[in-house]
PDB file of C-alpha atoms in Angstrom:
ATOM      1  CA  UNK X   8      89.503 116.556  53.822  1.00 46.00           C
ATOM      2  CA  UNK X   9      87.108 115.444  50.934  1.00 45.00           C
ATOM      3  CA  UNK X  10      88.355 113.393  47.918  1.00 47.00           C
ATOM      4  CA  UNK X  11      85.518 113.953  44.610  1.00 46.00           C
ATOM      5  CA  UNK X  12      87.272 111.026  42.791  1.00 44.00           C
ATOM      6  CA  UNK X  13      84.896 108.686  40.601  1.00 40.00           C
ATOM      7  CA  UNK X  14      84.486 105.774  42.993  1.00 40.00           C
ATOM      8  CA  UNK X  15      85.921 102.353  41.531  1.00 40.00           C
ATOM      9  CA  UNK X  16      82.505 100.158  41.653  1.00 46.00           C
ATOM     10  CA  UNK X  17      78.786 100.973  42.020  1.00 52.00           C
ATOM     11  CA  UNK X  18      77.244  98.983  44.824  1.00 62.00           C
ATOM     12  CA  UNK X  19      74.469  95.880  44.396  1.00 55.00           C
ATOM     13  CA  UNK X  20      71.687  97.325  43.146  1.00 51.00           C
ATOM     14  CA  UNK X  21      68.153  95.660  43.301  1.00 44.00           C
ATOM     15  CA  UNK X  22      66.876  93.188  40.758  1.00 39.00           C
ATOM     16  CA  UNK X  23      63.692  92.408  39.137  1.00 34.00           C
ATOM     17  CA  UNK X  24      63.746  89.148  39.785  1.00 33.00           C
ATOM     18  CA  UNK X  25      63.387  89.816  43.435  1.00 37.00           C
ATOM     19  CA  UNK X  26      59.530  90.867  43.162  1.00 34.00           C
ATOM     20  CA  UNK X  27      59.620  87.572  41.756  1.00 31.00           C
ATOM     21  CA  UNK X  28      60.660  85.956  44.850  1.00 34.00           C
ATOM     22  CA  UNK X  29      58.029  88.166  46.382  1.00 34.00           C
ATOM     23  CA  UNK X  30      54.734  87.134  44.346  1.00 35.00           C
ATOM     24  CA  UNK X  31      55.193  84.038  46.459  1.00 34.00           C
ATOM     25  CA  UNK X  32      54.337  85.497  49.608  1.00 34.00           C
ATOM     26  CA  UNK X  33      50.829  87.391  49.615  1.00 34.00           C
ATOM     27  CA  UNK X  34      51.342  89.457  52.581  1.00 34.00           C
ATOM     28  CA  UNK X  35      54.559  91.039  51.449  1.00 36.00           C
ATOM     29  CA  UNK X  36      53.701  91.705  48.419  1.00 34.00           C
ATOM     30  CA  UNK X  37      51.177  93.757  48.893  1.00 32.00           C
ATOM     31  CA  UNK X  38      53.824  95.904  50.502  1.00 36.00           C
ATOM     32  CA  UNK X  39      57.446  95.344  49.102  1.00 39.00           C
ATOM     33  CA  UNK X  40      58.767  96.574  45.941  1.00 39.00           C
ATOM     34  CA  UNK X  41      61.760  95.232  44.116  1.00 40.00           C
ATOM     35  CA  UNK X  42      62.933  98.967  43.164  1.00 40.00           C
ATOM     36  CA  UNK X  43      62.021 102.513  44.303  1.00 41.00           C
ATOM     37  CA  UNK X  44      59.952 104.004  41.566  1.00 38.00           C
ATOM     38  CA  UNK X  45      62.326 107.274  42.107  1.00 52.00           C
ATOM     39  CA  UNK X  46      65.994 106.562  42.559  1.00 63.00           C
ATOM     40  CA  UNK X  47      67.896 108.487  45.072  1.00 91.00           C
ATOM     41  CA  UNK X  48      71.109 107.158  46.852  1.00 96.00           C
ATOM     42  CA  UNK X  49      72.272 106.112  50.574  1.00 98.00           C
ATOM     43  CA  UNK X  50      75.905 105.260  51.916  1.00 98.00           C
ATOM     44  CA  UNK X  51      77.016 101.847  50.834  1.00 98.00           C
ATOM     45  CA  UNK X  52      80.470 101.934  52.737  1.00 99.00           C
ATOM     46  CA  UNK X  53      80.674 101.776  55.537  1.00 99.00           C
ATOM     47  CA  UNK X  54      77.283 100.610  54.894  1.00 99.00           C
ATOM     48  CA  UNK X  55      73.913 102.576  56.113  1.00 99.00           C
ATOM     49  CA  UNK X  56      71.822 100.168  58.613  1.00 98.00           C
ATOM     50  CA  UNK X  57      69.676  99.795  56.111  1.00 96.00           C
ATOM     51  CA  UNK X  58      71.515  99.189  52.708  1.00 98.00           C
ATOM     52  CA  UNK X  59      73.733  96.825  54.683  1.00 98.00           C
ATOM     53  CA  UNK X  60      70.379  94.877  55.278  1.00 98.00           C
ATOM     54  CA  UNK X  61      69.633  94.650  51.602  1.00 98.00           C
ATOM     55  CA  UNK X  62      72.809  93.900  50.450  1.00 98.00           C
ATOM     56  CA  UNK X  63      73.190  91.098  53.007  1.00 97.00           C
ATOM     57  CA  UNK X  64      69.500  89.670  52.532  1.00 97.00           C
ATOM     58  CA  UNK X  65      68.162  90.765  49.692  1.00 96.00           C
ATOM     59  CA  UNK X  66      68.367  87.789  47.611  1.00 96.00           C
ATOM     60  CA  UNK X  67      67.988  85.713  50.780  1.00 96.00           C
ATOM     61  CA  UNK X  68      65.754  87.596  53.234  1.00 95.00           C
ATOM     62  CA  UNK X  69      63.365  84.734  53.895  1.00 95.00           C
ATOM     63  CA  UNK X  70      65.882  82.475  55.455  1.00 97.00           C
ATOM     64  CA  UNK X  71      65.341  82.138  59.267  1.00 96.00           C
ATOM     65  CA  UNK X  72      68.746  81.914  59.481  1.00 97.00           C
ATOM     66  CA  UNK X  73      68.738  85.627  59.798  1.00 98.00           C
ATOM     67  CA  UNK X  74      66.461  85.679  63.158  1.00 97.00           C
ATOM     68  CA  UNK X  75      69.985  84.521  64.797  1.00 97.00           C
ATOM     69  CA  UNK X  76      72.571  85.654  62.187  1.00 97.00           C
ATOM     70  CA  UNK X  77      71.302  89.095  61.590  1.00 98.00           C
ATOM     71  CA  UNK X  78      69.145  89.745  64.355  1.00 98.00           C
ATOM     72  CA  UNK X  79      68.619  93.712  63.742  1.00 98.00           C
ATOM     73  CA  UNK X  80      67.755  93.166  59.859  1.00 98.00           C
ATOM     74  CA  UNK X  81      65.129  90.558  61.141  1.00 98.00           C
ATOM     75  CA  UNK X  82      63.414  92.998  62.779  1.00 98.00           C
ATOM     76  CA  UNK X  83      63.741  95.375  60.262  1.00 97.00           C
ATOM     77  CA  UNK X  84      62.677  93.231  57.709  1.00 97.00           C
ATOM     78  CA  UNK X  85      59.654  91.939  59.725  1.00 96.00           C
ATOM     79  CA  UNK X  86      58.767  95.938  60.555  1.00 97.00           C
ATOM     80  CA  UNK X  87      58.784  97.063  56.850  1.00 98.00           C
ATOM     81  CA  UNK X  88      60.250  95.468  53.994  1.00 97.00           C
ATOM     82  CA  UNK X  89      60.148  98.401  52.248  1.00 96.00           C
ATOM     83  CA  UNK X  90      62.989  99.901  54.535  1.00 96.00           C
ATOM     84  CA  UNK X  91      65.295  97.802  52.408  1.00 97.00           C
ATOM     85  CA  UNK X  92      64.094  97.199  49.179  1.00 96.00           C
ATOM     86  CA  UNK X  93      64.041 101.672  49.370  1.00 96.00           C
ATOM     87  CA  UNK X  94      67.037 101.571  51.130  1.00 97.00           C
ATOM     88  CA  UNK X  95      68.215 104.947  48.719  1.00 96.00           C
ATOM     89  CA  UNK X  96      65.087 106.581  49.428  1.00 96.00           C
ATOM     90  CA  UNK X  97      65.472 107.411  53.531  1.00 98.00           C
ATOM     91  CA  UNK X  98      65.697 111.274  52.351  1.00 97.00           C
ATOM     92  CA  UNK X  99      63.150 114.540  54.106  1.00 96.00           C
ATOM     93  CA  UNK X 100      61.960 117.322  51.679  1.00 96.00           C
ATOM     94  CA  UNK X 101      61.928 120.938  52.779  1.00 96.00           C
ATOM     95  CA  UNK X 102      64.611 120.762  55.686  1.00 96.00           C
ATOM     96  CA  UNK X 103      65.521 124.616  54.908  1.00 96.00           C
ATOM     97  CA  UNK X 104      68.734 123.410  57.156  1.00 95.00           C
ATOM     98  CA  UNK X 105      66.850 122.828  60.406  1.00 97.00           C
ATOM     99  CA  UNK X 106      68.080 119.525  60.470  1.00 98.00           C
ATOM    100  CA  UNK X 107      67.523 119.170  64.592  1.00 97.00           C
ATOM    101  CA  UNK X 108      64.412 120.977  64.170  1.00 97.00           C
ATOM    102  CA  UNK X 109      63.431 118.445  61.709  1.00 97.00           C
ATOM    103  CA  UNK X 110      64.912 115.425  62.714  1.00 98.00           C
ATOM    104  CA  UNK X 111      64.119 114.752  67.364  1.00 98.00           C
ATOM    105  CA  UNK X 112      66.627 113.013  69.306  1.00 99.00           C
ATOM    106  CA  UNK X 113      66.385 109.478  69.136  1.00 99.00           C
ATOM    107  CA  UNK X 114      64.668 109.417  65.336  1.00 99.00           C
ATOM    108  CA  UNK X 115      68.332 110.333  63.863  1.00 99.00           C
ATOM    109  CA  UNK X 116      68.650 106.729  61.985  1.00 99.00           C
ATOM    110  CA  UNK X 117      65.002 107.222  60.241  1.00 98.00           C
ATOM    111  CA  UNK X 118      65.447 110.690  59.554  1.00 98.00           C
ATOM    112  CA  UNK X 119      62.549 111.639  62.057  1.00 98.00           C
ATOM    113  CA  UNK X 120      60.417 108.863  61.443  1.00 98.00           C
ATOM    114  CA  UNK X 121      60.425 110.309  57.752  1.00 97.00           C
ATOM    115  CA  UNK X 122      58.017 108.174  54.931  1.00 96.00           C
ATOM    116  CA  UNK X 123      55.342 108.030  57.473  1.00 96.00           C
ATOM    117  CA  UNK X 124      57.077 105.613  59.450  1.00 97.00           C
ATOM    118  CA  UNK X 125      58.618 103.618  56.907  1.00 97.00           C
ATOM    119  CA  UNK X 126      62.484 103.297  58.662  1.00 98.00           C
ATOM    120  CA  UNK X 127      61.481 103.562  62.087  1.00 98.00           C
ATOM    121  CA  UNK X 128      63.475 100.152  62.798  1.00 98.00           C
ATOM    122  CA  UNK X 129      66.125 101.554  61.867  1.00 99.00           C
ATOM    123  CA  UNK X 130      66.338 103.603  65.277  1.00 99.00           C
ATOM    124  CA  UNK X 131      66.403 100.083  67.259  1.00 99.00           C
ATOM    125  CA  UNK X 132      69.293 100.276  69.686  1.00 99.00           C
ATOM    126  CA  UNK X 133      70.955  97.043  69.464  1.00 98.00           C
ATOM    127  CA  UNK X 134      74.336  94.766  68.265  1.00 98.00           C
ATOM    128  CA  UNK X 135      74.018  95.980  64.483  1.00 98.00           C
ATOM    129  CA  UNK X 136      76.471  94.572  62.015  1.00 98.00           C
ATOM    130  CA  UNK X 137      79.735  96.847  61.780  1.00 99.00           C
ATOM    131  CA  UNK X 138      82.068  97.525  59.460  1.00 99.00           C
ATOM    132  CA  UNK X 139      85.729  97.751  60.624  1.00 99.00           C
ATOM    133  CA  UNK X 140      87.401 101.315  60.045  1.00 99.00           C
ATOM    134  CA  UNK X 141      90.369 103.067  61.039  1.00 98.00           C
ATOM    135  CA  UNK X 142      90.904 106.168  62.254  1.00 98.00           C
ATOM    136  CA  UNK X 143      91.125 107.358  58.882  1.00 98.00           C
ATOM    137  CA  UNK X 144      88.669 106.071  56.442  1.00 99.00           C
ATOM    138  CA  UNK X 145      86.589 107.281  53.171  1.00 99.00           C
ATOM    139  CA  UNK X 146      82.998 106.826  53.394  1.00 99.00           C
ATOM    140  CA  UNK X 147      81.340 106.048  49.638  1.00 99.00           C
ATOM    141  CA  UNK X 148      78.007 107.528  49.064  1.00 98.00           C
ATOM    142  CA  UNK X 149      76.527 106.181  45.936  1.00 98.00           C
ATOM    143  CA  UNK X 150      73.869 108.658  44.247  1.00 95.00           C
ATOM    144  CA  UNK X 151      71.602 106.497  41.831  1.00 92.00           C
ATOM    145  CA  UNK X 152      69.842 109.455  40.892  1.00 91.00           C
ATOM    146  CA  UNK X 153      73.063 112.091  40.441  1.00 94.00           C
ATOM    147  CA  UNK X 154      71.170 114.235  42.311  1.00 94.00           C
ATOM    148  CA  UNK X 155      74.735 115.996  43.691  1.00 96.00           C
ATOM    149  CA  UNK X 156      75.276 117.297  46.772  1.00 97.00           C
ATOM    150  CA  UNK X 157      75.319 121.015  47.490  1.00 98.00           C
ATOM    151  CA  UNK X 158      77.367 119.842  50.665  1.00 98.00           C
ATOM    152  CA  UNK X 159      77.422 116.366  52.971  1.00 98.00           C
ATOM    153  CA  UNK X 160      78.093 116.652  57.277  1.00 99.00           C
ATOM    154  CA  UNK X 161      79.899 113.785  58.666  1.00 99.00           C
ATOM    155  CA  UNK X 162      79.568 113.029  62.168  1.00 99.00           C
ATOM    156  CA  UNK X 163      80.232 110.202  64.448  1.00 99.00           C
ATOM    157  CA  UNK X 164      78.732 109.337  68.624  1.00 99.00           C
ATOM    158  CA  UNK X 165      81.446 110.173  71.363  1.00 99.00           C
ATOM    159  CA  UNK X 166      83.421 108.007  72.653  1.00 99.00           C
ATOM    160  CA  UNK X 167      81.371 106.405  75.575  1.00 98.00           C
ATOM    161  CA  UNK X 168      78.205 106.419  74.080  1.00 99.00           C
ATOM    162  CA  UNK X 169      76.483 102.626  73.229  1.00 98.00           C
ATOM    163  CA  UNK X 170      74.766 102.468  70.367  1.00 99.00           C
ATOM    164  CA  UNK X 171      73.551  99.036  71.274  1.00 98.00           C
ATOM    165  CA  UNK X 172      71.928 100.415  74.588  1.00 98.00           C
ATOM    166  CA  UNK X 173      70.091 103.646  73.109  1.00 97.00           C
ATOM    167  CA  UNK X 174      68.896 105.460  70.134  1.00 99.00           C
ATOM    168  CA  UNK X 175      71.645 108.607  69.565  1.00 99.00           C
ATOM    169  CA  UNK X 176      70.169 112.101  69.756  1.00 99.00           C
ATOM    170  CA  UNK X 177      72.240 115.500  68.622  1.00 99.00           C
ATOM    171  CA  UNK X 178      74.111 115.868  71.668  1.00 99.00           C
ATOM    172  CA  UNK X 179      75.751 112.317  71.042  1.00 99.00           C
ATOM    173  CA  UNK X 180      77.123 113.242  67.900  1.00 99.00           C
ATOM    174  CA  UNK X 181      80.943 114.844  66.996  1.00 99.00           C
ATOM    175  CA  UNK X 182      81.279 116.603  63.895  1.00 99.00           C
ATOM    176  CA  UNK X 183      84.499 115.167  61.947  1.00 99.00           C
ATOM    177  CA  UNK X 184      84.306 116.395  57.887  1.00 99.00           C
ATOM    178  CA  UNK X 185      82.492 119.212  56.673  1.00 98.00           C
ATOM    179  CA  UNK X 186      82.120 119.063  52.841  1.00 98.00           C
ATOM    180  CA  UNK X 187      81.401 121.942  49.984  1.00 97.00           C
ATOM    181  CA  UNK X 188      79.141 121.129  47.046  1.00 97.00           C
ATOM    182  CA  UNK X 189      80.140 117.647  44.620  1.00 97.00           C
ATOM    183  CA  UNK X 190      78.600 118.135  41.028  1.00 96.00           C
ATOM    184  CA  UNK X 191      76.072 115.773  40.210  1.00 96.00           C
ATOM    185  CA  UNK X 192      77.373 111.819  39.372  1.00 95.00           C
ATOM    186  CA  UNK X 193      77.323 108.605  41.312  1.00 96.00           C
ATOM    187  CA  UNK X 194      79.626 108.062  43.344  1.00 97.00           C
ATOM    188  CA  UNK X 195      81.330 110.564  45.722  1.00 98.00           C
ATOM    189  CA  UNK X 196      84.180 109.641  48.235  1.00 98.00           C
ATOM    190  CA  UNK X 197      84.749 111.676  51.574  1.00 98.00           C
ATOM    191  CA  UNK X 198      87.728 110.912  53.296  1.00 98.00           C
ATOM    192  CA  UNK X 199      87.468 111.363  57.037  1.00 98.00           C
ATOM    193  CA  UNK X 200      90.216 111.698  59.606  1.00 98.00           C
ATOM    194  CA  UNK X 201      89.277 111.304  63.348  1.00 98.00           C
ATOM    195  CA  UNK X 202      91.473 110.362  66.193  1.00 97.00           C
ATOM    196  CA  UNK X 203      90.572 108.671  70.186  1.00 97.00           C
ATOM    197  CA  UNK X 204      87.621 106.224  68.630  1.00 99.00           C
ATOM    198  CA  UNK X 205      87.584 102.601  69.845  1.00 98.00           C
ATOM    199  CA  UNK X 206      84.709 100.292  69.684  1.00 98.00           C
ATOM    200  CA  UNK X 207      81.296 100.183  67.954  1.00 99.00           C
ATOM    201  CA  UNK X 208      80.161 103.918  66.707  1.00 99.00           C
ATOM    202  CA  UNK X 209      77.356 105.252  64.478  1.00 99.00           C
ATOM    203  CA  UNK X 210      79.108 106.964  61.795  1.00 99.00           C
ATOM    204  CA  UNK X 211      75.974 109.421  61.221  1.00 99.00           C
ATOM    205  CA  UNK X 212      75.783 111.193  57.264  1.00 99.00           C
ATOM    206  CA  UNK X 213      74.194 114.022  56.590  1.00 98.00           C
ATOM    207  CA  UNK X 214      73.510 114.650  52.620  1.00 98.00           C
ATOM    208  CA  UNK X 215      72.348 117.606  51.368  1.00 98.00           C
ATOM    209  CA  UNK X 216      71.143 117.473  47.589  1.00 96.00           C
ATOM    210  CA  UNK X 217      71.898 119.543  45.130  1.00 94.00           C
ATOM    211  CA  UNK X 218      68.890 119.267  42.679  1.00 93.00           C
ATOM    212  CA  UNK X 219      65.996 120.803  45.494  1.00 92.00           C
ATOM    213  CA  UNK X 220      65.571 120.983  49.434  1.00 94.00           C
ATOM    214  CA  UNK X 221      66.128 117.109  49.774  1.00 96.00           C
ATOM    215  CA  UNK X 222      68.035 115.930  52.717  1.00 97.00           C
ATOM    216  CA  UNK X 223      69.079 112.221  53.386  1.00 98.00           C
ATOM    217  CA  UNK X 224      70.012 111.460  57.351  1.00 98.00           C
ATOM    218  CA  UNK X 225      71.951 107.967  57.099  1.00 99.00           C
ATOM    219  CA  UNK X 226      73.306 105.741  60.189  1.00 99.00           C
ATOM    220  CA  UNK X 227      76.040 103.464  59.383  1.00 99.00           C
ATOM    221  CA  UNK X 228      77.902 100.804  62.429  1.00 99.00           C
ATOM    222  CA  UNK X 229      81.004 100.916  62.519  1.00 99.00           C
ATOM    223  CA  UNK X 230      84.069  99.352  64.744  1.00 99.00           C
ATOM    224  CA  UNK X 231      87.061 101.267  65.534  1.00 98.00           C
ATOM    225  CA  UNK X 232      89.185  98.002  66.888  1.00 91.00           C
TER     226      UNK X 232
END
């Protein structure tokens, strides 16, 4: 079941004044960006690994704090800042629907290692931050770039799997939603319905855009109680 209702608030979205905070360390700077030069678009609830990074951190992602708070986003921030300051851009051109082809079996979280490497962190196995969910929940995809969607897959790991003990491949996932197209905008709602879940899952979106053969592969944690 899909819902293409205007969602009620845009998500945190990055600020100049972060390459600010930036300029004062040479090494990342050379590197991070405050903003994407293109705008694209990534789920923001329940929150893609790495958008749930930046919103947590952005503002703060030099405290060490995070080393035993956040331990995943450490090491993503530490592997490429660039993962989260582009966390809308984690996207593969050209697809033409091959998206197993495309995309090998434990690379599912970067999109197969897509922007030469750029969210390979992302496929750590490991205790990521979750968001709590029902068995019936509406995932928010916000689309800086209202690119549209000519559909979006929704899947999420079996029951059994551990996402904190290895990097899902294909045969780990369960198809629950199915969606047509969603004219172009910003925000787009997809209400899922699953049933049996318990513990932590990868709830793993697949969003095809409308405007060429762009295809965004996004991992977000989630906990089923």
């Amino acid at each position: 079941m899909t819902n293409h209702d205007p969602a009620p608030t845009a998500p945190r979205l990055p600020l100049a004044a972060r390459a600010l905070t930036l300029a004062a360390l040479p090494l990342l700077a050379l590197t991070a960006t405050a903003a994407p030069a293109s705008a694209h678009g990534s789920v923001v609830d329940p929150a893609s690994r790495n958008y749930g990074c930046f919103d947590r951190w952005g503002d703060d992602h030099l405290n060490p704090a995070m080393e035993q708070e956040d331990p995943l986003c450490w090491q993503a921030w530490r592997d490429d800042p660039n993962a989260m300051w582009n966390w809308n851009g984690l996207y593969r051109d050209n697809v033409g629907g091959d998206h197993q082809g495309q995309v090998p079996d434990g690379t599912l979280c970067s999109g197969g290692n897509t922007e030469g490497g750029r969210y390979d962190s992302l496929d750590t196995p490991g205790a990521w931050e979750t968001t709590p969910v029902a068995d019936d929940f509406t995932i928010h995809l916000y689309d800086q770039a209202s690119h549209g969607a000519d559909y979006f897959q929704v899947y999420v790991t079996r029951q059994g799997f551990d996402p904190t003990a290895q990097a899902p491949g294909w045969s780990d996932l369960e198809l629950v939603e199915e969606t047509g197209q969603y004219p172009p905008g910003n925000d787009y709602l997809i209400d899922v319905e699953t049933s049996g879940y318990t513990g932590h899952h990868i709830v793993y979106t697949i969003w095809k855009a409308s405007h060429q053969d762009q295809v965004y592969y996004l991992c977000s944690d989630v906990d089923f109680g």
